[in-house]
Amino acid sequence: MILEGEDSGCFIDPSPVAMGSGFHDTASMRVVLIPGDGIGPEVTHATRQVVAAAGVHIDWVVAPAGADCVASYGDPLPEYTLDLIRKHRVALKGPCTTPVGKGFRSINVRLRKGLDLYASVRPIVSLPGVKVPFSNVDLIVVRENTEGLYAGLEHSPVPGVVESLRVITRPAAERIVRFAFELARRHGRRRVSFCHKADVLRLSDGLFLNAARQVADEYPFIDFEERRIDNLCMELVLDPCNFDVLVMENLFGDVISDLCAGLVGGLGLAPGANIGARHAVFEAVHGSAPDIAGQGLANPIALVRSAAMMLDHIGQTAVAQRIEASVRRTLEAGAGLTRDLGGTGNTRTITDALIRNLEPAR
Ligand code: NAI
């Protein structure tokens, strides 16, 4: 493990979609690791074990963030951590707690804004052995990560009244929709659905919708459809197999991500990535799960799969695929599964199963 060192020479493709590109220096791969808080340290520890067993050597540069950092650093997201990600460009992050209605601002929102990680990418795919109503789900939620109601612009003009600004800018709207189309193009996807509430939020979502229509014109070979967000929720629950790539603003994307995670087996399985032009931070969709923290019960699969996305991003595609295959085998076999998956196991037993089910490298 590394606490700090010289640059590894890693490289993130500065094109609008950096997925699938990345490191060229495979001899020494340094990735920032933020254990986070709550179940974060437990699932990051398990994930490191699986990544190591998969046969790739990552020099983890451990960086602090989380509620516990307030006491030691005076800040839940020390500038030092942001600097490490700026330097090494890629990070794997455990969840971090945000106090409700008081205390510090969301670490996640600060991180995404501070590094301009404008695109949240959350693949939602049916997995074997998981008992859910649908077995052929294969969609990607692309969420704008820096604006909307999460811009954090709230104030109280008079006592008893609070205003939260919902910020939508044309450049940010265009770049997230273009990101979604580029993702669709690169992955051979056929349709991009833009999700909005422009009938009510006429100015903000009206601007976003116009930007989406304009960008869609650049991709005549990919279908484009417009979906009202309330209708989308109903359609997703009725039949998620009808959807391909979904793109939307920040708050809608936050809610839809959890909904979609539920459709394929829950938060313990759903991976994610936050991508910018220069940096990328990979993390599970789930939070710090304070109700089970410290008990060894957390399911690490969502973070393990986020790590697989990270490995793919830095050019370690074969390793990423082996980890994904192990996840599938583990779920199918059903031994050692955690309680959220209907099993009686714990973090240790499921991690052992993931390692056992890794195919040897060729
Ligand atoms: P949560 O995702 O932490 O938990 C929701 C439910 O899912 C809980 O019952 C929990 O036990 C279960 N769960 C979540 N992940 C699991 C896992 N890996 N294995 C087994 N069960 C799991 O959402 P909640 O309770 O709304 O948020 C808790 C804290 O996490 C809050 O402070 C919130 O702000 C923060 N949060 C942080 C995120 C991040 O760092 N990216 C994302 C979402 C929430």
Coordinates of C-alpha atoms and ligand atoms in Angstrom, one line a residue:
M1 CA 0.0 0.0 0.0
I2 CA 1.2 3.5 -0.8
L3 CA 0.4 6.6 1.1
E4 CA 2.0 9.0 -1.3
G5 CA 4.5 8.9 -4.1
E6 CA 5.5 10.0 -7.5
D7 CA 3.1 10.1 -10.4
S8 CA 2.5 6.7 -12.1
G9 CA 2.1 8.3 -15.5
C10 CA -1.5 7.2 -15.7
F11 CA -3.6 8.7 -18.4
I12 CA -7.3 9.3 -18.7
D13 CA -8.5 9.9 -22.2
P14 CA -9.7 13.6 -22.1
S15 CA -12.3 12.9 -24.8
P16 CA -15.9 13.4 -23.6
V17 CA -16.2 9.7 -22.9
A18 CA -13.2 8.2 -21.2
M19 CA -14.7 4.8 -20.5
G20 CA -12.6 2.0 -21.9
S21 CA -9.5 4.1 -22.2
G22 CA -6.9 4.8 -19.6
F23 CA -3.6 3.8 -18.3
H24 CA -0.8 2.9 -20.6
D25 CA 1.7 2.2 -17.9
T26 CA 0.5 -1.2 -16.6
A27 CA 3.8 -1.8 -14.8
S28 CA 2.8 0.5 -11.9
M29 CA -0.9 1.3 -11.5
R30 CA -1.7 3.7 -8.8
V31 CA -5.3 4.2 -7.8
V32 CA -6.5 6.4 -5.0
L33 CA -8.6 4.4 -2.5
I34 CA -11.1 6.2 -0.2
P35 CA -12.4 3.7 2.3
G36 CA -15.1 6.1 3.4
D37 CA -17.1 5.5 6.6
G38 CA -20.0 3.2 7.8
I39 CA -19.6 -0.1 5.8
G40 CA -17.1 1.7 3.5
P41 CA -13.9 0.2 5.2
E42 CA -15.5 -3.3 5.2
V43 CA -16.4 -3.3 1.5
T44 CA -13.2 -1.6 0.3
H45 CA -11.2 -4.2 2.2
A46 CA -13.1 -7.0 0.6
T47 CA -12.8 -5.4 -2.8
R48 CA -9.0 -5.1 -2.5
Q49 CA -8.8 -8.7 -1.7
V50 CA -10.8 -9.7 -4.8
V51 CA -8.8 -7.4 -7.1
A52 CA -5.5 -8.8 -5.8
A53 CA -6.8 -12.4 -6.2
A54 CA -7.8 -11.5 -9.8
G55 CA -4.1 -11.1 -10.5
V56 CA -3.7 -7.4 -11.1
H57 CA -1.3 -5.4 -9.0
I58 CA -2.7 -2.1 -8.0
D59 CA -0.7 0.3 -5.8
W60 CA -3.5 1.7 -3.7
V61 CA -2.9 5.3 -2.5
V62 CA -5.1 5.4 0.5
A63 CA -6.8 8.8 1.0
P64 CA -9.1 10.1 3.8
A65 CA -12.7 11.2 3.5
G66 CA -15.8 10.6 5.5
A67 CA -17.6 11.7 8.7
D68 CA -14.6 10.5 10.8
C69 CA -12.2 12.9 9.1
V70 CA -13.8 15.9 10.7
A71 CA -12.1 15.2 14.0
S72 CA -8.7 14.5 12.5
Y73 CA -8.6 16.9 9.5
G74 CA -11.2 19.5 10.3
D75 CA -12.9 18.6 7.0
P76 CA -14.8 15.5 5.9
L77 CA -13.2 15.9 2.5
P78 CA -9.6 17.1 3.0
E79 CA -8.1 19.1 0.1
Y80 CA -5.2 16.6 0.3
T81 CA -7.6 13.8 -0.9
L82 CA -8.8 16.0 -3.9
D83 CA -5.1 16.7 -4.7
L84 CA -4.3 13.0 -4.7
I85 CA -7.1 12.3 -7.2
R86 CA -6.0 15.2 -9.3
K87 CA -2.6 13.7 -9.4
H88 CA -3.4 10.0 -9.9
R89 CA -6.7 10.7 -11.8
V90 CA -8.5 7.5 -10.9
A91 CA -10.1 6.6 -7.5
L92 CA -12.1 3.8 -6.0
K93 CA -14.3 5.2 -3.3
G94 CA -16.3 3.6 -0.4
P95 CA -19.5 5.3 0.7
C96 CA -19.5 8.4 2.9
T97 CA -22.2 9.5 5.3
T98 CA -24.0 12.8 4.9
P99 CA -25.8 14.1 8.0
V100 CA -29.5 14.9 7.3
G101 CA -30.5 18.6 7.5
K102 CA -27.4 19.7 9.5
G103 CA -23.6 19.5 9.7
F104 CA -21.3 19.4 6.7
R105 CA -22.3 19.4 3.1
S106 CA -22.4 16.2 1.2
I107 CA -18.9 14.8 0.6
N108 CA -20.1 13.2 -2.6
V109 CA -21.5 16.4 -4.1
R110 CA -18.3 18.3 -3.2
L111 CA -16.1 15.6 -4.7
R112 CA -18.1 15.4 -8.0
K113 CA -18.2 19.2 -8.3
G114 CA -14.7 19.8 -7.1
L115 CA -13.3 17.4 -9.8
D116 CA -15.9 18.2 -12.4
L117 CA -17.0 14.5 -12.5
Y118 CA -19.9 15.5 -14.6
A119 CA -21.2 12.1 -15.7
S120 CA -22.5 9.4 -13.3
V121 CA -22.7 6.1 -15.1
R122 CA -24.7 3.2 -13.5
P123 CA -25.1 0.0 -15.5
I124 CA -28.2 -1.9 -14.5
V125 CA -28.0 -5.5 -15.6
S126 CA -29.9 -8.7 -14.6
L127 CA -27.7 -11.2 -12.8
P128 CA -28.1 -14.9 -12.4
G129 CA -29.5 -16.4 -9.3
V130 CA -31.1 -13.2 -8.1
K131 CA -34.8 -13.5 -7.6
V132 CA -36.4 -10.4 -9.2
P133 CA -39.5 -10.1 -11.5
F134 CA -37.4 -9.4 -14.7
S135 CA -34.5 -11.4 -16.0
N136 CA -33.5 -9.4 -19.2
V137 CA -32.7 -6.0 -17.9
D138 CA -29.7 -4.3 -19.5
L139 CA -29.8 -0.5 -19.3
I140 CA -27.4 2.3 -18.2
V141 CA -28.4 5.3 -16.2
V142 CA -26.4 8.4 -17.1
R143 CA -26.9 11.2 -14.5
E144 CA -25.7 14.8 -14.7
N145 CA -23.6 15.1 -11.6
T146 CA -22.8 18.7 -11.0
E147 CA -25.9 20.9 -11.4
G148 CA -29.7 20.7 -10.8
L149 CA -30.9 20.9 -7.2
Y150 CA -27.6 19.4 -6.1
A151 CA -25.8 22.6 -7.0
G152 CA -26.1 23.3 -3.3
L153 CA -27.5 26.8 -3.7
E154 CA -29.9 27.2 -0.9
H155 CA -30.8 30.2 1.1
S156 CA -33.5 31.6 3.5
P157 CA -34.7 35.0 2.3
V158 CA -36.9 35.4 5.4
P159 CA -37.5 33.1 8.4
G160 CA -39.7 30.1 7.5
V161 CA -38.9 30.2 3.8
V162 CA -36.1 28.4 2.1
E163 CA -35.2 28.6 -1.6
S164 CA -33.2 25.9 -3.4
L165 CA -31.9 26.9 -6.8
R166 CA -32.2 24.3 -9.6
V167 CA -29.4 25.2 -11.9
I168 CA -29.3 23.9 -15.5
T169 CA -26.8 25.4 -17.9
R170 CA -26.7 24.8 -21.6
P171 CA -23.1 23.7 -21.7
A172 CA -23.6 21.1 -18.9
A173 CA -26.8 19.9 -20.5
E174 CA -25.2 19.4 -23.9
R175 CA -22.1 17.6 -22.5
I176 CA -24.1 15.1 -20.5
V177 CA -26.4 14.3 -23.4
R178 CA -23.4 14.0 -25.7
F179 CA -21.7 11.7 -23.1
A180 CA -24.8 9.5 -23.2
F181 CA -24.8 9.3 -26.9
E182 CA -21.1 8.6 -27.1
L183 CA -21.5 5.9 -24.5
A184 CA -24.4 4.4 -26.6
R185 CA -22.3 4.6 -29.8
R186 CA -19.2 3.0 -28.2
H187 CA -21.2 0.2 -26.6
G188 CA -23.5 -0.5 -29.6
R189 CA -26.6 0.7 -27.8
R190 CA -29.6 1.5 -29.9
R191 CA -31.6 4.1 -28.0
V192 CA -31.1 7.1 -25.7
S193 CA -34.1 8.2 -23.6
F194 CA -33.9 11.7 -22.2
C195 CA -35.9 12.0 -19.0
H196 CA -37.4 15.3 -17.9
K197 CA -40.3 17.3 -16.4
A198 CA -40.3 20.1 -18.9
D199 CA -44.0 20.4 -18.9
V200 CA -43.8 21.8 -15.3
L201 CA -40.2 23.0 -15.0
R202 CA -40.6 24.8 -18.3
L203 CA -37.5 27.0 -18.2
S204 CA -34.9 24.7 -16.6
D205 CA -36.0 21.3 -18.1
G206 CA -37.1 23.2 -21.2
L207 CA -33.5 24.3 -21.8
F208 CA -32.2 20.8 -21.0
L209 CA -34.7 19.2 -23.4
N210 CA -33.8 21.6 -26.2
A211 CA -30.1 20.9 -25.7
A212 CA -30.9 17.1 -25.8
R213 CA -32.8 17.4 -29.0
Q214 CA -30.0 19.4 -30.6
V215 CA -27.3 16.8 -29.6
A216 CA -29.6 14.0 -30.7
D217 CA -29.6 15.4 -34.2
E218 CA -25.8 14.7 -34.3
Y219 CA -26.5 10.9 -33.8
P220 CA -29.1 10.0 -36.4
F221 CA -28.1 6.3 -36.1
I222 CA -29.2 6.1 -32.5
D223 CA -32.9 6.4 -31.6
F224 CA -33.8 9.3 -29.3
E225 CA -36.9 9.4 -27.2
E226 CA -38.2 11.9 -24.6
R227 CA -39.8 10.6 -21.4
R228 CA -41.5 12.5 -18.6
I229 CA -39.8 11.4 -15.3
D230 CA -43.0 10.4 -13.6
N231 CA -44.1 8.2 -16.5
L232 CA -40.6 6.8 -16.7
C233 CA -40.9 5.5 -13.1
M234 CA -44.1 3.7 -13.9
E235 CA -42.7 2.2 -17.2
L236 CA -39.5 1.1 -15.5
V237 CA -41.5 -0.8 -12.8
L238 CA -43.8 -2.4 -15.4
D239 CA -41.0 -3.5 -17.8
P240 CA -37.4 -2.2 -17.5
C241 CA -36.4 -4.4 -20.4
N242 CA -37.8 -1.8 -22.8
F243 CA -35.0 0.7 -21.9
D244 CA -31.4 1.1 -23.1
V245 CA -29.5 4.3 -22.1
L246 CA -31.3 6.8 -19.9
V247 CA -30.0 10.3 -19.4
M248 CA -31.3 12.9 -16.9
E249 CA -30.5 15.7 -14.5
N250 CA -29.0 15.2 -11.0
L251 CA -31.9 14.6 -8.6
F252 CA -33.9 12.6 -11.1
G253 CA -30.8 10.4 -11.7
D254 CA -30.2 9.9 -8.0
V255 CA -33.7 8.6 -7.5
I256 CA -33.8 6.5 -10.7
S257 CA -30.5 4.9 -9.9
D258 CA -31.8 3.4 -6.7
L259 CA -35.1 2.4 -8.3
C260 CA -33.2 0.6 -11.1
A261 CA -30.8 -1.0 -8.5
G262 CA -33.9 -2.5 -6.9
L263 CA -35.1 -3.9 -10.2
V264 CA -32.0 -6.1 -10.5
G265 CA -31.5 -7.2 -6.9
G266 CA -30.8 -4.2 -4.7
L267 CA -28.2 -1.8 -3.6
G268 CA -25.7 -4.4 -2.7
L269 CA -25.2 -5.3 -6.3
A270 CA -25.3 -1.9 -8.2
P271 CA -21.9 -0.4 -9.3
G272 CA -21.2 3.1 -10.5
A273 CA -18.7 5.5 -11.9
N274 CA -18.3 9.3 -11.8
I275 CA -16.5 10.4 -14.9
G276 CA -15.0 13.7 -15.9
A277 CA -12.7 14.9 -18.7
R278 CA -9.6 14.2 -16.6
H279 CA -10.6 12.2 -13.5
A280 CA -12.8 9.3 -12.7
V281 CA -14.1 8.1 -9.3
F282 CA -15.7 4.6 -9.1
E283 CA -18.1 3.8 -6.3
A284 CA -21.2 1.7 -5.5
V285 CA -24.6 3.2 -5.8
H286 CA -25.3 2.4 -2.1
G287 CA -24.5 4.6 0.9
S288 CA -22.7 3.9 4.2
A289 CA -25.5 1.7 5.6
P290 CA -25.2 2.8 9.2
D291 CA -27.7 0.1 10.2
I292 CA -25.3 -2.7 9.5
A293 CA -21.9 -0.9 9.7
G294 CA -19.2 -2.6 11.7
Q295 CA -21.0 -6.0 11.9
G296 CA -19.3 -7.7 8.9
L297 CA -22.7 -8.1 7.2
A298 CA -22.2 -5.7 4.2
N299 CA -22.4 -7.1 0.7
P300 CA -19.2 -6.0 -1.1
I301 CA -20.4 -7.0 -4.6
A302 CA -21.5 -3.4 -5.7
L303 CA -18.0 -2.1 -4.9
V304 CA -16.3 -5.1 -6.4
R305 CA -18.2 -4.5 -9.6
S306 CA -17.3 -0.8 -9.4
A307 CA -13.7 -1.9 -9.2
A308 CA -14.2 -4.0 -12.3
M309 CA -15.5 -0.9 -14.1
M310 CA -12.4 0.9 -12.9
L311 CA -10.1 -1.8 -14.1
D312 CA -11.9 -1.7 -17.5
H313 CA -11.4 2.0 -17.5
I314 CA -7.7 1.8 -17.0
G315 CA -7.2 -0.8 -19.7
Q316 CA -7.4 -4.0 -17.6
T317 CA -10.4 -5.3 -19.4
A318 CA -9.6 -9.0 -19.1
V319 CA -9.3 -8.8 -15.4
A320 CA -12.5 -6.8 -15.2
Q321 CA -14.3 -9.5 -17.1
R322 CA -12.9 -12.2 -14.9
I323 CA -14.2 -10.4 -11.8
E324 CA -17.6 -9.9 -13.4
A325 CA -17.7 -13.6 -14.3
S326 CA -16.9 -14.5 -10.7
V327 CA -19.7 -12.3 -9.4
R328 CA -22.1 -14.1 -11.7
R329 CA -20.8 -17.6 -10.7
T330 CA -21.0 -16.6 -7.0
L331 CA -24.6 -15.4 -7.3
E332 CA -25.6 -18.5 -9.4
A333 CA -24.0 -20.9 -6.9
G334 CA -25.7 -19.1 -4.0
A335 CA -23.1 -20.2 -1.3
G336 CA -21.9 -17.7 1.2
L337 CA -24.3 -14.9 0.1
T338 CA -25.1 -12.0 2.5
R339 CA -28.5 -11.4 4.0
D340 CA -29.5 -8.7 1.6
L341 CA -29.3 -11.5 -1.1
G342 CA -31.3 -13.9 1.0
G343 CA -28.3 -15.8 2.3
T344 CA -27.0 -16.4 5.8
G345 CA -23.4 -15.5 5.1
N346 CA -21.4 -12.3 5.7
T347 CA -18.8 -10.1 4.1
R348 CA -16.1 -12.7 4.7
T349 CA -18.0 -15.7 3.2
I350 CA -19.1 -13.8 0.1
T351 CA -15.6 -12.4 -0.4
D352 CA -14.2 -15.9 -0.1
A353 CA -16.7 -17.2 -2.6
L354 CA -15.8 -14.3 -5.1
I355 CA -12.2 -15.3 -4.8
R356 CA -12.8 -19.0 -5.1
N357 CA -15.0 -18.4 -8.2
L358 CA -12.3 -16.4 -10.1
E359 CA -11.1 -18.3 -13.2
P360 CA -7.3 -18.6 -13.4
A361 CA -5.7 -15.9 -15.6
R362 CA -4.8 -17.2 -19.1
Ligands
NAI1 P1 -27.8 3.1 2.1 O1 -27.6 2.8 0.7 O2 -26.6 3.3 3.0 O3 -28.7 2.0 2.8 C1 -30.1 1.7 2.4 C2 -30.4 0.2 2.9 O4 -29.7 -0.7 2.0 C3 -30.0 -0.1 4.3 O5 -30.9 -0.9 4.9 C4 -28.7 -0.8 4.2 O6 -28.4 -1.7 5.2 C5 -28.8 -1.5 2.8 N1 -27.5 -1.6 2.1 C6 -26.9 -0.6 1.5 N2 -25.7 -1.1 1.0 C7 -25.6 -2.4 1.3 C8 -24.6 -3.4 1.2 N3 -23.5 -3.1 0.5 N4 -24.9 -4.6 1.7 C9 -26.0 -4.9 2.4 N5 -27.0 -3.9 2.6 C10 -26.8 -2.7 2.1 O7 -28.8 4.4 2.1 P2 -29.2 5.4 3.3 O8 -29.5 4.6 4.5 O9 -30.2 6.2 2.7 O10 -27.9 6.3 3.5 C11 -27.0 6.1 4.6 C12 -25.9 7.2 4.5 O11 -25.2 7.0 3.2 C13 -26.4 8.6 4.4 O12 -25.6 9.4 5.2 C14 -26.3 9.0 2.9 O13 -26.1 10.4 2.8 C15 -25.0 8.2 2.5 N6 -24.9 7.9 1.1 C16 -23.7 8.0 0.6 C17 -23.5 7.6 -0.7 C18 -22.1 7.6 -1.3 O14 -21.2 7.8 -0.5 N7 -21.9 7.5 -2.6 C19 -24.6 7.2 -1.6 C20 -25.9 7.2 -0.9 C21 -26.0 7.5 0.4

